[in-house]
PDB file of N, CA and C in Angstrom:
ATOM      1  N   VAL L1111      -4.479  16.541  23.338  1.00 85.00           N
ATOM      2  CA  VAL L1111      -3.816  15.453  22.895  1.00 85.00           C
ATOM      3  C   VAL L1111      -4.964  14.465  22.094  1.00 85.00           C
ATOM      4  N   VAL L1112      -4.394  13.758  21.122  1.00 89.00           N
ATOM      5  CA  VAL L1112      -5.096  12.951  20.360  1.00 89.00           C
ATOM      6  C   VAL L1112      -4.497  11.599  20.100  1.00 89.00           C
ATOM      7  N   ALA L1113      -5.193  10.481  20.559  1.00 91.00           N
ATOM      8  CA  ALA L1113      -4.646   9.213  20.547  1.00 91.00           C
ATOM      9  C   ALA L1113      -5.126   8.416  19.202  1.00 91.00           C
ATOM     10  N   CYS L1114      -4.423   8.105  18.305  1.00 91.00           N
ATOM     11  CA  CYS L1114      -4.643   7.375  17.170  1.00 91.00           C
ATOM     12  C   CYS L1114      -4.331   6.001  17.305  1.00 91.00           C
ATOM     13  N   VAL L1115      -5.273   5.093  17.153  1.00 93.00           N
ATOM     14  CA  VAL L1115      -5.279   3.829  17.415  1.00 93.00           C
ATOM     15  C   VAL L1115      -5.795   2.844  16.180  1.00 93.00           C
ATOM     16  N   GLU L1116      -5.489   1.658  16.258  1.00 92.00           N
ATOM     17  CA  GLU L1116      -5.655   0.748  15.212  1.00 92.00           C
ATOM     18  C   GLU L1116      -7.081   0.172  15.039  1.00 92.00           C
ATOM     19  N   SER L1117      -7.669   0.026  16.338  1.00 94.00           N
ATOM     20  CA  SER L1117      -8.906  -0.731  16.299  1.00 94.00           C
ATOM     21  C   SER L1117      -9.830  -0.205  17.296  1.00 94.00           C
ATOM     22  N   LYS L1118     -11.158  -0.620  17.044  1.00 94.00           N
ATOM     23  CA  LYS L1118     -12.322  -0.310  18.018  1.00 94.00           C
ATOM     24  C   LYS L1118     -11.942  -0.734  19.448  1.00 94.00           C
ATOM     25  N   GLU L1119     -11.208  -1.950  19.609  1.00 94.00           N
ATOM     26  CA  GLU L1119     -10.834  -2.390  20.895  1.00 94.00           C
ATOM     27  C   GLU L1119      -9.750  -1.454  21.491  1.00 94.00           C
ATOM     28  N   LYS L1120      -8.866  -1.102  20.823  1.00 94.00           N
ATOM     29  CA  LYS L1120      -7.734  -0.208  21.392  1.00 94.00           C
ATOM     30  C   LYS L1120      -8.431   1.117  21.823  1.00 94.00           C
ATOM     31  N   ALA L1121      -9.402   1.655  20.956  1.00 94.00           N
ATOM     32  CA  ALA L1121     -10.005   2.765  21.345  1.00 94.00           C
ATOM     33  C   ALA L1121     -10.859   2.764  22.700  1.00 94.00           C
ATOM     34  N   THR L1122     -11.594   1.503  22.837  1.00 93.00           N
ATOM     35  CA  THR L1122     -12.148   1.198  24.112  1.00 93.00           C
ATOM     36  C   THR L1122     -11.184   1.272  25.249  1.00 93.00           C
ATOM     37  N   LEU L1123     -10.047   0.764  25.117  1.00 93.00           N
ATOM     38  CA  LEU L1123      -8.997   0.647  26.254  1.00 93.00           C
ATOM     39  C   LEU L1123      -8.576   2.024  26.376  1.00 93.00           C
ATOM     40  N   VAL L1124      -8.351   2.956  25.514  1.00 93.00           N
ATOM     41  CA  VAL L1124      -7.948   4.316  25.792  1.00 93.00           C
ATOM     42  C   VAL L1124      -9.008   5.135  26.438  1.00 93.00           C
ATOM     43  N   MET L1125     -10.175   4.869  25.977  1.00 92.00           N
ATOM     44  CA  MET L1125     -11.459   5.477  26.597  1.00 92.00           C
ATOM     45  C   MET L1125     -11.528   5.016  28.196  1.00 92.00           C
ATOM     46  N   SER L1126     -11.327   3.857  28.418  1.00 90.00           N
ATOM     47  CA  SER L1126     -11.315   3.442  29.831  1.00 90.00           C
ATOM     48  C   SER L1126     -10.410   3.984  30.754  1.00 90.00           C
ATOM     49  N   LEU L1127      -9.354   4.690  30.208  1.00 90.00           N
ATOM     50  CA  LEU L1127      -8.172   5.245  30.902  1.00 90.00           C
ATOM     51  C   LEU L1127      -8.295   6.802  30.786  1.00 90.00           C
ATOM     52  N   ALA L1128      -9.304   7.335  30.013  1.00 89.00           N
ATOM     53  CA  ALA L1128      -9.493   8.711  29.836  1.00 89.00           C
ATOM     54  C   ALA L1128      -9.586   9.658  31.159  1.00 89.00           C
ATOM     55  N   GLU L1129     -10.102   9.150  32.178  1.00 87.00           N
ATOM     56  CA  GLU L1129     -10.240   9.867  33.396  1.00 87.00           C
ATOM     57  C   GLU L1129      -8.809  10.297  33.915  1.00 87.00           C
ATOM     58  N   THR L1130      -7.774   9.460  33.624  1.00 90.00           N
ATOM     59  CA  THR L1130      -6.428   9.535  33.976  1.00 90.00           C
ATOM     60  C   THR L1130      -5.543  10.450  33.007  1.00 90.00           C
ATOM     61  N   LEU L1131      -6.347  10.770  31.950  1.00 89.00           N
ATOM     62  CA  LEU L1131      -5.624  11.458  30.669  1.00 89.00           C
ATOM     63  C   LEU L1131      -6.112  12.837  30.651  1.00 89.00           C
ATOM     64  N   PRO L1132      -5.916  13.671  31.469  1.00 89.00           N
ATOM     65  CA  PRO L1132      -6.709  15.024  31.418  1.00 89.00           C
ATOM     66  C   PRO L1132      -6.658  15.866  30.069  1.00 89.00           C
ATOM     67  N   LYS L1133      -5.604  15.579  29.400  1.00 89.00           N
ATOM     68  CA  LYS L1133      -5.460  16.497  28.068  1.00 89.00           C
ATOM     69  C   LYS L1133      -5.800  15.587  26.859  1.00 89.00           C
ATOM     70  N   LEU L1134      -6.463  14.425  27.076  1.00 91.00           N
ATOM     71  CA  LEU L1134      -6.965  13.802  25.932  1.00 91.00           C
ATOM     72  C   LEU L1134      -8.205  14.362  25.438  1.00 91.00           C
ATOM     73  N   ARG L1135      -8.234  14.746  24.242  1.00 91.00           N
ATOM     74  CA  ARG L1135      -9.385  15.413  23.498  1.00 91.00           C
ATOM     75  C   ARG L1135     -10.189  14.577  22.424  1.00 91.00           C
ATOM     76  N   ALA L1136      -9.411  13.513  21.957  1.00 92.00           N
ATOM     77  CA  ALA L1136     -10.019  12.660  20.967  1.00 92.00           C
ATOM     78  C   ALA L1136      -9.238  11.343  20.741  1.00 92.00           C
ATOM     79  N   ILE L1137      -9.954  10.437  20.194  1.00 94.00           N
ATOM     80  CA  ILE L1137      -9.372   9.031  19.897  1.00 94.00           C
ATOM     81  C   ILE L1137      -9.669   8.947  18.421  1.00 94.00           C
ATOM     82  N   VAL L1138      -8.757   8.614  17.538  1.00 94.00           N
ATOM     83  CA  VAL L1138      -9.055   8.361  16.081  1.00 94.00           C
ATOM     84  C   VAL L1138      -8.752   6.947  15.942  1.00 94.00           C
ATOM     85  N   VAL L1139      -9.651   6.156  15.268  1.00 95.00           N
ATOM     86  CA  VAL L1139      -9.487   4.930  14.792  1.00 95.00           C
ATOM     87  C   VAL L1139      -9.098   4.766  13.257  1.00 95.00           C
ATOM     88  N   TRP L1140      -8.178   4.204  12.995  1.00 91.00           N
ATOM     89  CA  TRP L1140      -7.780   4.157  11.449  1.00 91.00           C
ATOM     90  C   TRP L1140      -7.993   2.716  10.713  1.00 91.00           C
ATOM     91  N   ASP L1141      -8.661   1.773  11.524  1.00 93.00           N
ATOM     92  CA  ASP L1141      -9.033   0.528  10.882  1.00 93.00           C
ATOM     93  C   ASP L1141     -10.186   0.739   9.638  1.00 93.00           C
ATOM     94  N   PRO L1142      -9.695   0.310   8.509  1.00 91.00           N
ATOM     95  CA  PRO L1142     -10.662   0.340   7.479  1.00 91.00           C
ATOM     96  C   PRO L1142     -11.869  -0.394   7.479  1.00 91.00           C
ATOM     97  N   ASP L1143     -11.795  -1.305   8.208  1.00 93.00           N
ATOM     98  CA  ASP L1143     -12.974  -2.336   8.417  1.00 93.00           C
ATOM     99  C   ASP L1143     -14.020  -1.937   9.403  1.00 93.00           C
ATOM    100  N   THR L1144     -13.707  -0.885  10.284  1.00 92.00           N
ATOM    101  CA  THR L1144     -14.490  -0.287  11.228  1.00 92.00           C
ATOM    102  C   THR L1144     -15.250   0.803  10.571  1.00 92.00           C
ATOM    103  N   LYS L1145     -16.647   0.781  10.850  1.00 91.00           N
ATOM    104  CA  LYS L1145     -17.438   1.775  10.440  1.00 91.00           C
ATOM    105  C   LYS L1145     -17.673   3.019  11.367  1.00 91.00           C
ATOM    106  N   PRO L1146     -17.731   4.262  11.074  1.00 90.00           N
ATOM    107  CA  PRO L1146     -17.676   5.052  12.038  1.00 90.00           C
ATOM    108  C   PRO L1146     -18.864   5.227  13.044  1.00 90.00           C
ATOM    109  N   SER L1147     -19.980   4.492  12.529  1.00 89.00           N
ATOM    110  CA  SER L1147     -21.226   4.419  13.408  1.00 89.00           C
ATOM    111  C   SER L1147     -20.871   3.227  14.521  1.00 89.00           C
ATOM    112  N   GLU L1148     -19.967   2.399  14.463  1.00 89.00           N
ATOM    113  CA  GLU L1148     -19.522   1.439  15.331  1.00 89.00           C
ATOM    114  C   GLU L1148     -18.839   2.067  16.500  1.00 89.00           C
ATOM    115  N   LEU L1149     -18.430   3.327  16.274  1.00 89.00           N
ATOM    116  CA  LEU L1149     -17.554   3.907  17.452  1.00 89.00           C
ATOM    117  C   LEU L1149     -18.195   4.676  18.298  1.00 89.00           C
ATOM    118  N   LYS L1150     -19.557   4.813  18.137  1.00 83.00           N
ATOM    119  CA  LYS L1150     -20.421   5.844  19.052  1.00 83.00           C
ATOM    120  C   LYS L1150     -20.581   5.143  20.304  1.00 83.00           C
ATOM    121  N   GLU L1151     -20.693   3.783  20.277  1.00 83.00           N
ATOM    122  CA  GLU L1151     -20.905   3.112  21.640  1.00 83.00           C
ATOM    123  C   GLU L1151     -19.794   3.163  22.633  1.00 83.00           C
ATOM    124  N   ILE L1152     -18.597   3.494  22.107  1.00 84.00           N
ATOM    125  CA  ILE L1152     -17.334   3.629  22.973  1.00 84.00           C
ATOM    126  C   ILE L1152     -17.534   4.631  24.073  1.00 84.00           C
ATOM    127  N   THR L1153     -18.165   5.720  23.733  1.00 76.00           N
ATOM    128  CA  THR L1153     -18.301   6.910  24.553  1.00 76.00           C
ATOM    129  C   THR L1153     -19.376   6.601  25.795  1.00 76.00           C
ATOM    130  N   SER L1154     -20.378   5.559  25.298  1.00 72.00           N
ATOM    131  CA  SER L1154     -21.369   5.314  26.353  1.00 72.00           C
ATOM    132  C   SER L1154     -20.828   4.545  27.575  1.00 72.00           C
ATOM    133  N   GLY L1155     -21.228   4.960  28.783  1.00 65.00           N
ATOM    134  CA  GLY L1155     -20.628   4.343  29.963  1.00 65.00           C
ATOM    135  C   GLY L1155     -19.480   4.979  30.433  1.00 65.00           C
ATOM    136  N   HIS L1156     -19.057   6.311  29.828  1.00 60.00           N
ATOM    137  CA  HIS L1156     -18.019   7.031  30.454  1.00 60.00           C
ATOM    138  C   HIS L1156     -18.534   8.548  30.647  1.00 60.00           C
ATOM    139  N   PRO L1157     -19.618   8.675  31.204  1.00 58.00           N
ATOM    140  CA  PRO L1157     -20.263  10.047  31.275  1.00 58.00           C
ATOM    141  C   PRO L1157     -19.371  11.269  31.647  1.00 58.00           C
ATOM    142  N   PRO L1158     -18.501  11.015  32.697  1.00 57.00           N
ATOM    143  CA  PRO L1158     -17.463  12.066  32.926  1.00 57.00           C
ATOM    144  C   PRO L1158     -16.692  12.686  32.008  1.00 57.00           C
ATOM    145  N   VAL L1159     -16.177  11.765  30.924  1.00 60.00           N
ATOM    146  CA  VAL L1159     -15.339  11.977  29.995  1.00 60.00           C
ATOM    147  C   VAL L1159     -15.760  12.107  28.601  1.00 60.00           C
ATOM    148  N   ASP L1160     -17.023  11.516  28.474  1.00 58.00           N
ATOM    149  CA  ASP L1160     -17.529  11.384  26.842  1.00 58.00           C
ATOM    150  C   ASP L1160     -17.993  12.681  26.335  1.00 58.00           C
ATOM    151  N   ALA L1161     -18.169  13.807  27.210  1.00 68.00           N
ATOM    152  CA  ALA L1161     -18.346  15.051  26.758  1.00 68.00           C
ATOM    153  C   ALA L1161     -17.186  15.731  26.202  1.00 68.00           C
ATOM    154  N   LYS L1162     -16.017  15.406  26.751  1.00 84.00           N
ATOM    155  CA  LYS L1162     -14.839  15.948  26.755  1.00 84.00           C
ATOM    156  C   LYS L1162     -13.888  15.283  25.629  1.00 84.00           C
ATOM    157  N   VAL L1163     -14.150  13.836  25.381  1.00 90.00           N
ATOM    158  CA  VAL L1163     -13.256  13.091  24.298  1.00 90.00           C
ATOM    159  C   VAL L1163     -14.193  12.747  23.259  1.00 90.00           C
ATOM    160  N   ARG L1164     -13.687  12.947  22.148  1.00 89.00           N
ATOM    161  CA  ARG L1164     -14.553  12.477  21.083  1.00 89.00           C
ATOM    162  C   ARG L1164     -13.830  11.309  20.261  1.00 89.00           C
ATOM    163  N   VAL L1165     -14.678  10.277  19.855  1.00 92.00           N
ATOM    164  CA  VAL L1165     -14.275   9.175  19.219  1.00 92.00           C
ATOM    165  C   VAL L1165     -14.510   9.356  17.779  1.00 92.00           C
ATOM    166  N   LEU L1166     -13.550   9.365  16.897  1.00 92.00           N
ATOM    167  CA  LEU L1166     -13.768   9.520  15.478  1.00 92.00           C
ATOM    168  C   LEU L1166     -12.996   8.362  14.768  1.00 92.00           C
ATOM    169  N   HIS L1167     -13.529   8.177  13.416  1.00 94.00           N
ATOM    170  CA  HIS L1167     -12.874   7.364  12.554  1.00 94.00           C
ATOM    171  C   HIS L1167     -12.015   8.143  11.571  1.00 94.00           C
ATOM    172  N   TRP L1168     -10.818   7.546  11.183  1.00 91.00           N
ATOM    173  CA  TRP L1168      -9.967   8.426  10.419  1.00 91.00           C
ATOM    174  C   TRP L1168     -10.814   9.182   9.110  1.00 91.00           C
ATOM    175  N   SER L1169     -11.678   8.411   8.668  1.00 90.00           N
ATOM    176  CA  SER L1169     -12.553   9.140   7.510  1.00 90.00           C
ATOM    177  C   SER L1169     -13.240  10.283   7.953  1.00 90.00           C
ATOM    178  N   GLU L1170     -13.551  10.568   9.222  1.00 89.00           N
ATOM    179  CA  GLU L1170     -14.274  11.725   9.704  1.00 89.00           C
ATOM    180  C   GLU L1170     -13.369  12.870   9.798  1.00 89.00           C
ATOM    181  N   LEU L1171     -12.196  12.691  10.063  1.00 82.00           N
ATOM    182  CA  LEU L1171     -11.090  13.515  10.489  1.00 82.00           C
ATOM    183  C   LEU L1171     -11.158  14.804   9.539  1.00 82.00           C
ATOM    184  N   ALA L1172     -11.067  14.696   8.265  1.00 76.00           N
ATOM    185  CA  ALA L1172     -11.064  15.792   7.407  1.00 76.00           C
ATOM    186  C   ALA L1172     -12.450  16.580   7.645  1.00 76.00           C
ATOM    187  N   SER L1173     -13.471  16.217   7.843  1.00 82.00           N
ATOM    188  CA  SER L1173     -14.647  16.944   7.855  1.00 82.00           C
ATOM    189  C   SER L1173     -14.680  17.733   9.272  1.00 82.00           C
ATOM    190  N   VAL L1174     -14.059  17.056  10.393  1.00 76.00           N
ATOM    191  CA  VAL L1174     -13.825  17.799  11.598  1.00 76.00           C
ATOM    192  C   VAL L1174     -13.044  19.081  11.431  1.00 76.00           C
ATOM    193  N   ALA L1175     -11.896  18.697  10.761  1.00 71.00           N
ATOM    194  CA  ALA L1175     -10.969  19.891  10.512  1.00 71.00           C
ATOM    195  C   ALA L1175     -11.434  21.040   9.660  1.00 71.00           C
ATOM    196  N   ALA L1176     -12.498  20.705   8.609  1.00 73.00           N
ATOM    197  CA  ALA L1176     -13.197  21.501   7.729  1.00 73.00           C
ATOM    198  C   ALA L1176     -13.956  22.661   8.566  1.00 73.00           C
ATOM    199  N   ASP L1177     -14.530  21.939   9.749  1.00 69.00           N
ATOM    200  CA  ASP L1177     -15.376  22.899  10.383  1.00 69.00           C
ATOM    201  C   ASP L1177     -14.630  23.967  11.207  1.00 69.00           C
ATOM    202  N   LYS L1178     -13.277  23.783  11.227  1.00 75.00           N
ATOM    203  CA  LYS L1178     -12.549  24.709  12.243  1.00 75.00           C
ATOM    204  C   LYS L1178     -11.739  25.672  11.051  1.00 75.00           C
ATOM    205  N   GLU L1179     -11.910  27.112  11.241  1.00 80.00           N
ATOM    206  CA  GLU L1179     -11.062  27.831  10.480  1.00 80.00           C
ATOM    207  C   GLU L1179      -9.881  28.444  11.407  1.00 80.00           C
ATOM    208  N   ILE L1180      -8.596  28.054  11.140  1.00 82.00           N
ATOM    209  CA  ILE L1180      -7.682  28.708  11.857  1.00 82.00           C
ATOM    210  C   ILE L1180      -6.909  29.548  11.034  1.00 82.00           C
ATOM    211  N   SER L1181      -6.502  30.678  11.687  1.00 86.00           N
ATOM    212  CA  SER L1181      -5.860  31.896  10.715  1.00 86.00           C
ATOM    213  C   SER L1181      -4.356  31.466  10.684  1.00 86.00           C
ATOM    214  N   GLU L1182      -3.655  32.076   9.711  1.00 90.00           N
ATOM    215  CA  GLU L1182      -2.214  31.833   9.506  1.00 90.00           C
ATOM    216  C   GLU L1182      -1.504  32.398  10.821  1.00 90.00           C
ATOM    217  N   ALA L1183      -2.111  33.515  11.490  1.00 93.00           N
ATOM    218  CA  ALA L1183      -1.439  34.179  12.525  1.00 93.00           C
ATOM    219  C   ALA L1183      -1.411  33.064  13.725  1.00 93.00           C
ATOM    220  N   VAL L1184      -2.609  32.437  13.942  1.00 90.00           N
ATOM    221  CA  VAL L1184      -2.696  31.428  15.009  1.00 90.00           C
ATOM    222  C   VAL L1184      -1.721  30.370  14.730  1.00 90.00           C
ATOM    223  N   LEU L1185      -1.710  29.837  13.525  1.00 86.00           N
ATOM    224  CA  LEU L1185      -0.683  28.863  13.221  1.00 86.00           C
ATOM    225  C   LEU L1185       0.678  28.986  13.429  1.00 86.00           C
ATOM    226  N   ASP L1186       0.975  30.491  13.008  1.00 92.00           N
ATOM    227  CA  ASP L1186       2.453  30.948  13.314  1.00 92.00           C
ATOM    228  C   ASP L1186       2.608  31.065  14.776  1.00 92.00           C
ATOM    229  N   GLU L1187       1.769  31.454  15.465  1.00 93.00           N
ATOM    230  CA  GLU L1187       2.005  31.584  16.991  1.00 93.00           C
ATOM    231  C   GLU L1187       2.217  30.240  17.467  1.00 93.00           C
ATOM    232  N   ARG L1188       1.533  29.074  17.116  1.00 85.00           N
ATOM    233  CA  ARG L1188       1.843  27.877  17.565  1.00 85.00           C
ATOM    234  C   ARG L1188       2.995  27.163  17.192  1.00 85.00           C
ATOM    235  N   ILE L1189       3.345  27.499  15.899  1.00 87.00           N
ATOM    236  CA  ILE L1189       4.696  27.074  15.564  1.00 87.00           C
ATOM    237  C   ILE L1189       5.985  27.698  16.316  1.00 87.00           C
ATOM    238  N   ALA L1190       5.855  29.076  16.633  1.00 90.00           N
ATOM    239  CA  ALA L1190       6.715  29.776  17.330  1.00 90.00           C
ATOM    240  C   ALA L1190       6.760  29.321  18.980  1.00 90.00           C
ATOM    241  N   LEU L1191       5.736  28.665  19.340  1.00 89.00           N
ATOM    242  CA  LEU L1191       5.885  28.086  20.770  1.00 89.00           C
ATOM    243  C   LEU L1191       6.421  26.681  20.745  1.00 89.00           C
ATOM    244  N   GLN L1192       6.727  26.123  19.710  1.00 86.00           N
ATOM    245  CA  GLN L1192       7.319  24.830  19.879  1.00 86.00           C
ATOM    246  C   GLN L1192       8.852  24.962  20.121  1.00 86.00           C
ATOM    247  N   ARG L1193       9.259  23.964  21.007  1.00 85.00           N
ATOM    248  CA  ARG L1193      10.591  23.842  21.340  1.00 85.00           C
ATOM    249  C   ARG L1193      11.217  22.517  21.319  1.00 85.00           C
ATOM    250  N   PRO L1194      12.575  22.268  21.368  1.00 84.00           N
ATOM    251  CA  PRO L1194      13.082  20.966  21.282  1.00 84.00           C
ATOM    252  C   PRO L1194      12.452  20.189  22.432  1.00 84.00           C
ATOM    253  N   ASN L1195      12.132  18.876  22.229  1.00 81.00           N
ATOM    254  CA  ASN L1195      11.715  17.986  23.203  1.00 81.00           C
ATOM    255  C   ASN L1195      10.218  18.157  23.308  1.00 81.00           C
ATOM    256  N   HIS L1196       9.603  19.042  22.554  1.00 77.00           N
ATOM    257  CA  HIS L1196       8.109  19.224  22.696  1.00 77.00           C
ATOM    258  C   HIS L1196       7.724  18.182  21.609  1.00 77.00           C
ATOM    259  N   CYS L1197       6.952  17.151  22.255  1.00 71.00           N
ATOM    260  CA  CYS L1197       6.359  16.019  21.449  1.00 71.00           C
ATOM    261  C   CYS L1197       5.394  16.639  20.475  1.00 71.00           C
ATOM    262  N   CYS L1198       5.124  16.447  19.075  1.00 69.00           N
ATOM    263  CA  CYS L1198       4.175  16.723  18.360  1.00 69.00           C
ATOM    264  C   CYS L1198       3.683  15.485  17.648  1.00 69.00           C
ATOM    265  N   ALA L1199       4.437  14.309  17.726  1.00 69.00           N
ATOM    266  CA  ALA L1199       3.812  12.889  17.364  1.00 69.00           C
ATOM    267  C   ALA L1199       4.830  11.953  18.081  1.00 69.00           C
ATOM    268  N   TYR L1200       4.089  11.017  18.578  1.00 66.00           N
ATOM    269  CA  TYR L1200       4.820   9.661  19.369  1.00 66.00           C
ATOM    270  C   TYR L1200       4.122   8.575  18.554  1.00 66.00           C
ATOM    271  N   ILE L1201       5.085   7.758  18.112  1.00 69.00           N
ATOM    272  CA  ILE L1201       4.579   6.747  17.321  1.00 69.00           C
ATOM    273  C   ILE L1201       5.137   5.476  17.803  1.00 69.00           C
ATOM    274  N   TYR L1202       4.562   4.508  18.207  1.00 69.00           N
ATOM    275  CA  TYR L1202       4.864   3.403  19.028  1.00 69.00           C
ATOM    276  C   TYR L1202       4.592   2.143  18.166  1.00 69.00           C
ATOM    277  N   THR L1203       5.456   1.212  17.789  1.00 70.00           N
ATOM    278  CA  THR L1203       5.251   0.092  17.000  1.00 70.00           C
ATOM    279  C   THR L1203       6.016  -0.938  17.658  1.00 70.00           C
ATOM    280  N   SER L1204       5.223  -2.110  17.794  1.00 69.00           N
ATOM    281  CA  SER L1204       5.819  -3.252  18.572  1.00 69.00           C
ATOM    282  C   SER L1204       6.867  -3.959  17.688  1.00 69.00           C
ATOM    283  N   GLY L1205       6.911  -3.840  16.252  1.00 60.00           N
ATOM    284  CA  GLY L1205       7.660  -4.617  15.343  1.00 60.00           C
ATOM    285  C   GLY L1205       8.714  -3.795  15.020  1.00 60.00           C
TER     286      GLY L1205
END
């Protein structure tokens, strides 16, 4: 599970709940005014989960994906496992 949030403050909030979110693997912040280096402090103070949950800036996402090679066969397998009501994206907006 990846949580995409709008700000460093929201990322901090999600990280504070990470122990109750066992499938959470990453928090991605998309705020263009936040520098990736500012996000490193979010994981400090959460030793049980900081090794499991990465906090990234949107701009870093492509480089993380580039580090992983996934074969077409693996992608086809993942697609075949999808079923109706399996959520692949959940978008919430208050407006």
